[in-house]
Coordinates of C-alpha atoms in Angstrom, one line a residue:
M1 CA -14.4 -7.5 1.0
A2 CA -10.5 -6.5 -0.4
E3 CA -8.7 -9.6 -1.4
S4 CA -6.2 -9.1 0.9
E5 CA -8.8 -9.4 3.5
R6 CA -10.3 -12.3 2.2
R7 CA -7.1 -14.4 2.1
A8 CA -5.9 -13.0 5.3
G9 CA -8.8 -15.1 6.7
T10 CA -8.1 -18.5 4.3
S11 CA -6.0 -21.6 6.0
E12 CA -2.4 -21.4 5.3
E13 CA -2.8 -24.3 2.6
E14 CA -5.5 -22.5 0.6
A15 CA -3.7 -19.0 1.3
A16 CA -0.2 -20.2 -0.2
P17 CA -0.4 -23.1 -2.4
L18 CA 2.9 -25.2 -2.6
Q19 CA 3.6 -24.5 -5.9
Q20 CA 3.2 -21.0 -5.6
S21 CA 6.7 -19.9 -7.7
F22 CA 8.6 -17.2 -5.2
M23 CA 10.8 -14.3 -6.6
I24 CA 13.3 -12.0 -5.0
P25 CA 11.2 -8.6 -5.2
R26 CA 12.3 -6.1 -7.9
K27 CA 12.1 -2.5 -8.2
E28 CA 9.7 -1.6 -11.2
I29 CA 9.2 2.1 -10.6
N30 CA 11.9 3.7 -12.5
V31 CA 10.2 7.2 -13.8
V32 CA 8.0 9.2 -12.7
S33 CA 5.4 7.9 -15.7
D34 CA 5.9 4.6 -14.0
M35 CA 3.7 5.8 -10.9
A36 CA 0.3 5.0 -13.0
K37 CA 1.8 1.4 -12.8
W38 CA 1.8 1.7 -9.2
K39 CA -1.4 3.2 -8.4
R40 CA -3.3 0.4 -10.7
S41 CA -1.1 -2.7 -9.4
Q42 CA -2.3 -5.5 -7.2
A43 CA 0.2 -4.7 -4.7
Y44 CA -1.0 -1.1 -4.2
A45 CA -4.7 -2.9 -3.9
D46 CA -3.3 -5.2 -1.3
Y47 CA -1.2 -2.8 0.4
M48 CA -3.5 -0.3 0.9
G49 CA -6.5 -2.5 2.0
F50 CA -4.2 -3.9 4.6
I51 CA -3.4 -0.3 6.0
L52 CA -7.5 0.5 6.1
T53 CA -8.3 -3.1 7.2
L54 CA -6.1 -2.4 10.3
N55 CA -7.5 0.8 10.7
E56 CA -10.6 -0.4 11.3
G57 CA -9.0 -3.1 13.3
V58 CA -7.8 -0.8 16.2
R59 CA -11.0 1.6 16.2
G60 CA -11.5 3.0 19.7
K61 CA -9.4 0.2 21.4
K62 CA -6.6 1.2 23.7
L63 CA -2.9 -0.1 23.1
T64 CA -3.3 -1.8 26.8
C65 CA -6.6 -3.7 25.8
Q66 CA -7.3 -7.5 26.0
Y67 CA -6.4 -9.1 22.8
R68 CA -5.1 -12.5 21.3
V69 CA -1.1 -12.9 20.9
S70 CA -0.9 -15.6 18.3
E71 CA 2.6 -18.1 18.0
A72 CA 3.5 -15.9 14.9
V73 CA 3.3 -12.5 16.5
E74 CA 5.3 -13.9 19.5
K75 CA 8.0 -14.7 16.5
L76 CA 7.6 -11.7 15.0
L77 CA 8.2 -10.1 18.2
A78 CA 11.4 -12.0 18.9
V79 CA 13.1 -11.1 15.5
L80 CA 12.7 -7.2 16.8
D81 CA 14.4 -8.2 19.9
T82 CA 17.3 -9.6 17.8
L83 CA 17.2 -6.3 16.2
D84 CA 17.3 -4.5 19.3
R85 CA 19.9 -6.7 20.5
W86 CA 22.2 -6.1 17.6
I87 CA 21.8 -2.4 18.3
E88 CA 23.4 -3.0 21.8
E89 CA 26.1 -5.2 20.6
T90 CA 27.1 -2.4 17.6
P91 CA 27.6 1.1 19.9
P92 CA 28.2 4.3 17.6
V93 CA 31.7 5.0 16.5
D94 CA 33.5 8.5 17.1
Q95 CA 33.7 10.4 13.9
P96 CA 32.9 14.0 13.0
S97 CA 30.3 14.6 11.4
R98 CA 27.3 14.6 14.0
F99 CA 24.7 12.8 11.9
G100 CA 24.8 9.4 10.4
N101 CA 27.3 7.6 12.4
K102 CA 28.8 5.0 10.0
A103 CA 28.0 2.2 13.0
F104 CA 24.7 2.0 11.2
R105 CA 26.5 0.2 8.3
T106 CA 28.2 -2.5 10.6
W107 CA 24.2 -3.3 12.2
Y108 CA 22.6 -3.4 8.4
A109 CA 25.4 -5.5 7.3
R110 CA 24.6 -7.9 10.1
L111 CA 20.7 -7.5 9.1
D112 CA 21.4 -8.0 5.7
Q113 CA 23.3 -11.3 6.3
E114 CA 20.9 -13.4 8.6
A115 CA 17.4 -11.4 7.2
E116 CA 16.3 -14.7 5.4
K117 CA 17.6 -16.8 8.8
L118 CA 15.0 -14.7 10.9
V119 CA 12.0 -14.5 8.5
A120 CA 12.3 -18.7 8.5
T121 CA 11.9 -18.6 12.0
V122 CA 8.6 -16.9 11.6
L123 CA 7.5 -19.2 8.6
P124 CA 5.9 -22.7 8.7
R125 CA 7.9 -25.5 7.1
Q126 CA 5.8 -25.5 4.5
L127 CA 6.5 -22.0 3.3
A128 CA 10.2 -22.0 4.1
A129 CA 10.7 -21.5 -0.1
A130 CA 9.0 -17.6 0.4
A131 CA 12.1 -16.5 2.7
P132 CA 14.3 -15.0 0.0
E133 CA 11.0 -12.9 -1.1
V134 CA 9.7 -11.8 2.5
A135 CA 13.2 -11.0 3.8
V136 CA 13.9 -8.3 1.2
Y137 CA 11.1 -6.1 2.8
L138 CA 12.2 -6.9 6.4
K139 CA 15.7 -5.4 5.2
E140 CA 14.0 -2.4 3.5
S141 CA 12.1 -1.4 6.5
V142 CA 15.1 -0.3 8.8
G143 CA 16.4 2.9 6.8
N144 CA 19.2 3.1 3.9
S145 CA 22.7 1.9 5.1
T146 CA 24.2 4.2 2.2
R147 CA 22.8 7.6 3.7
I148 CA 22.2 6.3 7.0
D149 CA 18.7 7.8 6.6
Y150 CA 15.2 6.7 7.6
G151 CA 11.5 7.4 6.2
T152 CA 8.0 6.6 5.3
G153 CA 9.3 4.7 2.4
H154 CA 11.2 2.1 4.7
E155 CA 8.1 2.1 7.1
A156 CA 6.2 1.3 4.0
A157 CA 8.5 -1.8 3.3
F158 CA 7.9 -3.1 7.2
A159 CA 3.9 -2.8 6.5
A160 CA 4.5 -4.4 3.3
F161 CA 6.6 -7.2 5.0
L162 CA 3.2 -7.7 7.6
C163 CA 1.1 -7.7 4.4
C164 CA 2.9 -10.5 2.5
L165 CA 2.6 -12.9 5.9
C166 CA -1.0 -12.0 5.8
K167 CA -1.1 -13.3 2.4
L168 CA 1.0 -16.2 3.1
G169 CA -1.6 -16.9 5.7
V170 CA 1.1 -16.9 8.2
L171 CA -0.8 -13.8 10.1
R172 CA -4.9 -13.9 10.5
V173 CA -7.6 -12.0 10.4
D174 CA -8.1 -12.2 14.2
D175 CA -4.4 -11.0 14.7
Q176 CA -4.7 -7.6 13.8
L177 CA -4.9 -6.0 17.1
G178 CA -1.1 -8.1 17.9
I179 CA 0.1 -6.9 14.3
V180 CA -0.4 -3.1 15.1
F181 CA -0.4 -3.1 18.9
R182 CA 2.5 -5.7 19.9
V183 CA 4.4 -5.8 16.5
F184 CA 4.1 -2.7 14.8
N185 CA 4.7 -0.9 18.1
R186 CA 7.5 -2.9 19.2
Y187 CA 8.7 -2.2 15.2
L188 CA 8.6 1.4 16.2
E189 CA 10.6 1.2 19.2
V190 CA 13.4 -0.3 17.3
M191 CA 13.0 2.3 14.8
R192 CA 13.2 4.9 17.3
K193 CA 16.6 3.7 19.3
L194 CA 18.2 2.7 15.5
Q195 CA 17.3 6.7 14.9
K196 CA 18.6 8.1 18.2
T197 CA 21.9 5.5 18.6
Y198 CA 22.8 6.5 14.9
R199 CA 21.8 9.7 14.6
M200 CA 20.0 8.8 11.4
E201 CA 19.1 11.6 8.9
P202 CA 15.1 12.0 7.8
A203 CA 15.1 10.8 4.3
G204 CA 13.7 13.5 1.6
S205 CA 12.5 15.2 5.0
Q206 CA 9.6 17.9 4.8
G207 CA 10.9 19.4 7.6
V208 CA 8.5 20.8 9.5
W209 CA 5.8 20.0 6.7
G210 CA 6.0 16.4 7.6
L211 CA 4.0 14.9 10.3
D212 CA 7.2 14.1 12.2
D213 CA 10.4 13.4 10.7
F214 CA 10.2 9.1 10.4
Q215 CA 6.7 8.0 10.8
F216 CA 3.3 8.1 8.9
L217 CA 1.6 5.0 9.7
P218 CA 1.1 5.3 13.6
F219 CA -0.5 8.5 13.1
I220 CA -3.3 7.0 10.8
W221 CA -4.1 4.0 13.5
G222 CA -3.2 6.0 16.4
S223 CA -6.3 8.6 15.2
S224 CA -8.3 5.2 14.8
Q225 CA -7.8 4.2 18.4
L226 CA -9.1 7.4 19.6
I227 CA -12.2 7.8 17.5
D228 CA -15.5 8.2 19.9
H229 CA -13.4 8.8 23.0
P230 CA -15.5 10.1 26.1
S231 CA -13.1 12.9 26.8
L232 CA -9.8 13.4 24.5
E233 CA -10.5 15.3 21.4
P234 CA -7.6 16.4 18.8
R235 CA -7.2 19.7 20.5
H236 CA -5.8 17.7 23.7
F237 CA -2.6 16.3 21.9
V238 CA -0.6 19.1 22.8
D239 CA -1.4 19.3 26.2
E240 CA 2.2 17.9 27.6
K241 CA -0.3 16.5 31.2
V242 CA -2.6 14.7 28.6
V243 CA 0.4 13.5 26.6
N244 CA 1.9 12.1 29.7
E245 CA -0.9 10.5 31.4
N246 CA -2.5 8.6 28.2
H247 CA 0.7 8.1 26.0
K248 CA 0.8 4.3 26.8
D249 CA -3.1 3.6 25.9
F250 CA -2.6 5.5 22.4
M251 CA 0.2 5.1 19.5
F252 CA -0.8 9.0 18.2
L253 CA 0.1 10.3 21.7
E254 CA 3.1 7.8 22.3
C255 CA 4.6 9.7 18.9
I256 CA 3.8 13.1 20.3
L257 CA 6.1 12.4 23.3
F258 CA 8.8 11.0 20.9
I259 CA 8.8 14.3 19.1
T260 CA 8.8 16.7 22.1
E261 CA 11.3 14.3 23.5
M262 CA 13.7 15.0 20.1
K263 CA 12.8 18.4 19.4
T264 CA 13.0 21.7 21.0
G265 CA 11.3 25.1 20.8
P266 CA 7.4 25.8 20.6
F267 CA 5.4 22.6 19.4
A268 CA 3.5 25.1 16.6
E269 CA 7.1 25.7 15.4
H270 CA 8.8 22.1 14.9
S271 CA 5.3 20.4 14.3
N272 CA 3.6 22.8 12.0
Q273 CA 1.2 20.1 10.7
L274 CA 0.5 18.3 13.5
W275 CA -0.4 21.5 15.2
N276 CA -3.0 22.4 12.2
I277 CA -4.3 19.0 12.8
S278 CA -4.9 19.4 16.9
A279 CA -7.5 22.1 15.6
V280 CA -9.8 19.5 13.6
P281 CA -12.8 18.7 15.5
S282 CA -12.9 14.8 15.4
W283 CA -10.6 12.2 15.7
S284 CA -12.7 10.9 12.7
K285 CA -12.0 13.8 10.6
V286 CA -8.3 13.5 11.9
N287 CA -8.1 9.7 10.7
Q288 CA -9.8 10.7 7.2
G289 CA -7.6 13.3 6.4
L290 CA -4.6 11.7 7.5
I291 CA -5.1 8.5 4.7
R292 CA -6.1 11.2 2.0
M293 CA -2.7 12.6 2.9
Y294 CA -0.8 9.4 3.0
K295 CA -1.6 8.7 -0.2
A296 CA -0.7 11.8 -1.7
E297 CA 2.4 12.6 0.5
C298 CA 3.8 8.6 0.8
L299 CA 1.9 6.6 -1.7
E300 CA 1.7 9.0 -5.0
K301 CA 5.5 10.5 -4.5
F302 CA 7.9 8.9 -6.6
P303 CA 10.9 10.0 -4.4
V304 CA 9.0 7.6 -1.7
I305 CA 7.7 5.0 -4.2
Q306 CA 10.8 4.5 -6.8
H307 CA 12.5 2.0 -3.9
F308 CA 9.3 -0.2 -3.2
K309 CA 10.0 -3.8 -4.7
F310 CA 7.5 -6.0 -6.2
G311 CA 7.4 -9.7 -6.2
S312 CA 5.2 -12.6 -6.3
L313 CA 3.2 -11.5 -3.5
L314 CA 3.2 -7.7 -3.9
P315 CA 3.1 -7.7 -7.6
I316 CA 3.3 -5.0 -10.1
Q317 CA 0.7 -6.3 -12.6
P318 CA -2.7 -4.9 -12.7
G319 CA -5.0 -5.2 -9.8
T320 CA -8.4 -7.5 -9.9
S321 CA -9.8 -6.3 -7.1

């Protein structure tokens, strides 16, 4: 059992001894040769363990199924609702360039200022000292305010944010469905709204060679949801009717719907990788392939990981597990 899984099940007191000293996470991957440190780090082991634990947790389950929604999950949803409300309060400005609306910088400045307070609302009082460390991952998860872009590195920061809350014992093992189906799904809604409202550029986009321009994790977890589905096969997700009828149950199809809303032209042209994936015979093969692809295309790529931050909860030190 991965260390992160073990810790996620322990009590708050055990998971986060009060004498733990927190720190502001910082960059440690500065040159390509530093990537070896990342692969060996406790942070990598915990992050990957977290992604895979959730991947197992949602297997074969619909977004609409019954599951426990804990107080911590409710508090995280309130944080995301706040970010959503700020978008409403910060309309795009008139500017000559079509992409990268500068109003995003105003929106981001507000998050930059309020992030610690927002995170503090999720933490129990005895863990208040963790807020500055955990808040860094929340701030990193919404895109870059200089370039006004968003990509899989920002998405990874949000997963790291949730992983930290698990390591602190704020989120528990029985929160798995709440984490993916409620919190992560709400995060996706807010990110899509940001991307649309401020016309954010894809960060380091691989264009048609990426899955979509912005996200990766919902395709992994979404394909796990569909494993052993009695009638939906990978070939069906390019069928508009199937997507329209089933997207409320499955994260993967919700992603496809968003792509078809945002892009015009034949699916095979604007989303070539996904078109290729639709030919894979089973969802379990799709799921395994996407996990391999995520490691290779996101977690092992210097341009993505150079921005990842390391602290006491996700340390750069070599892993023990």
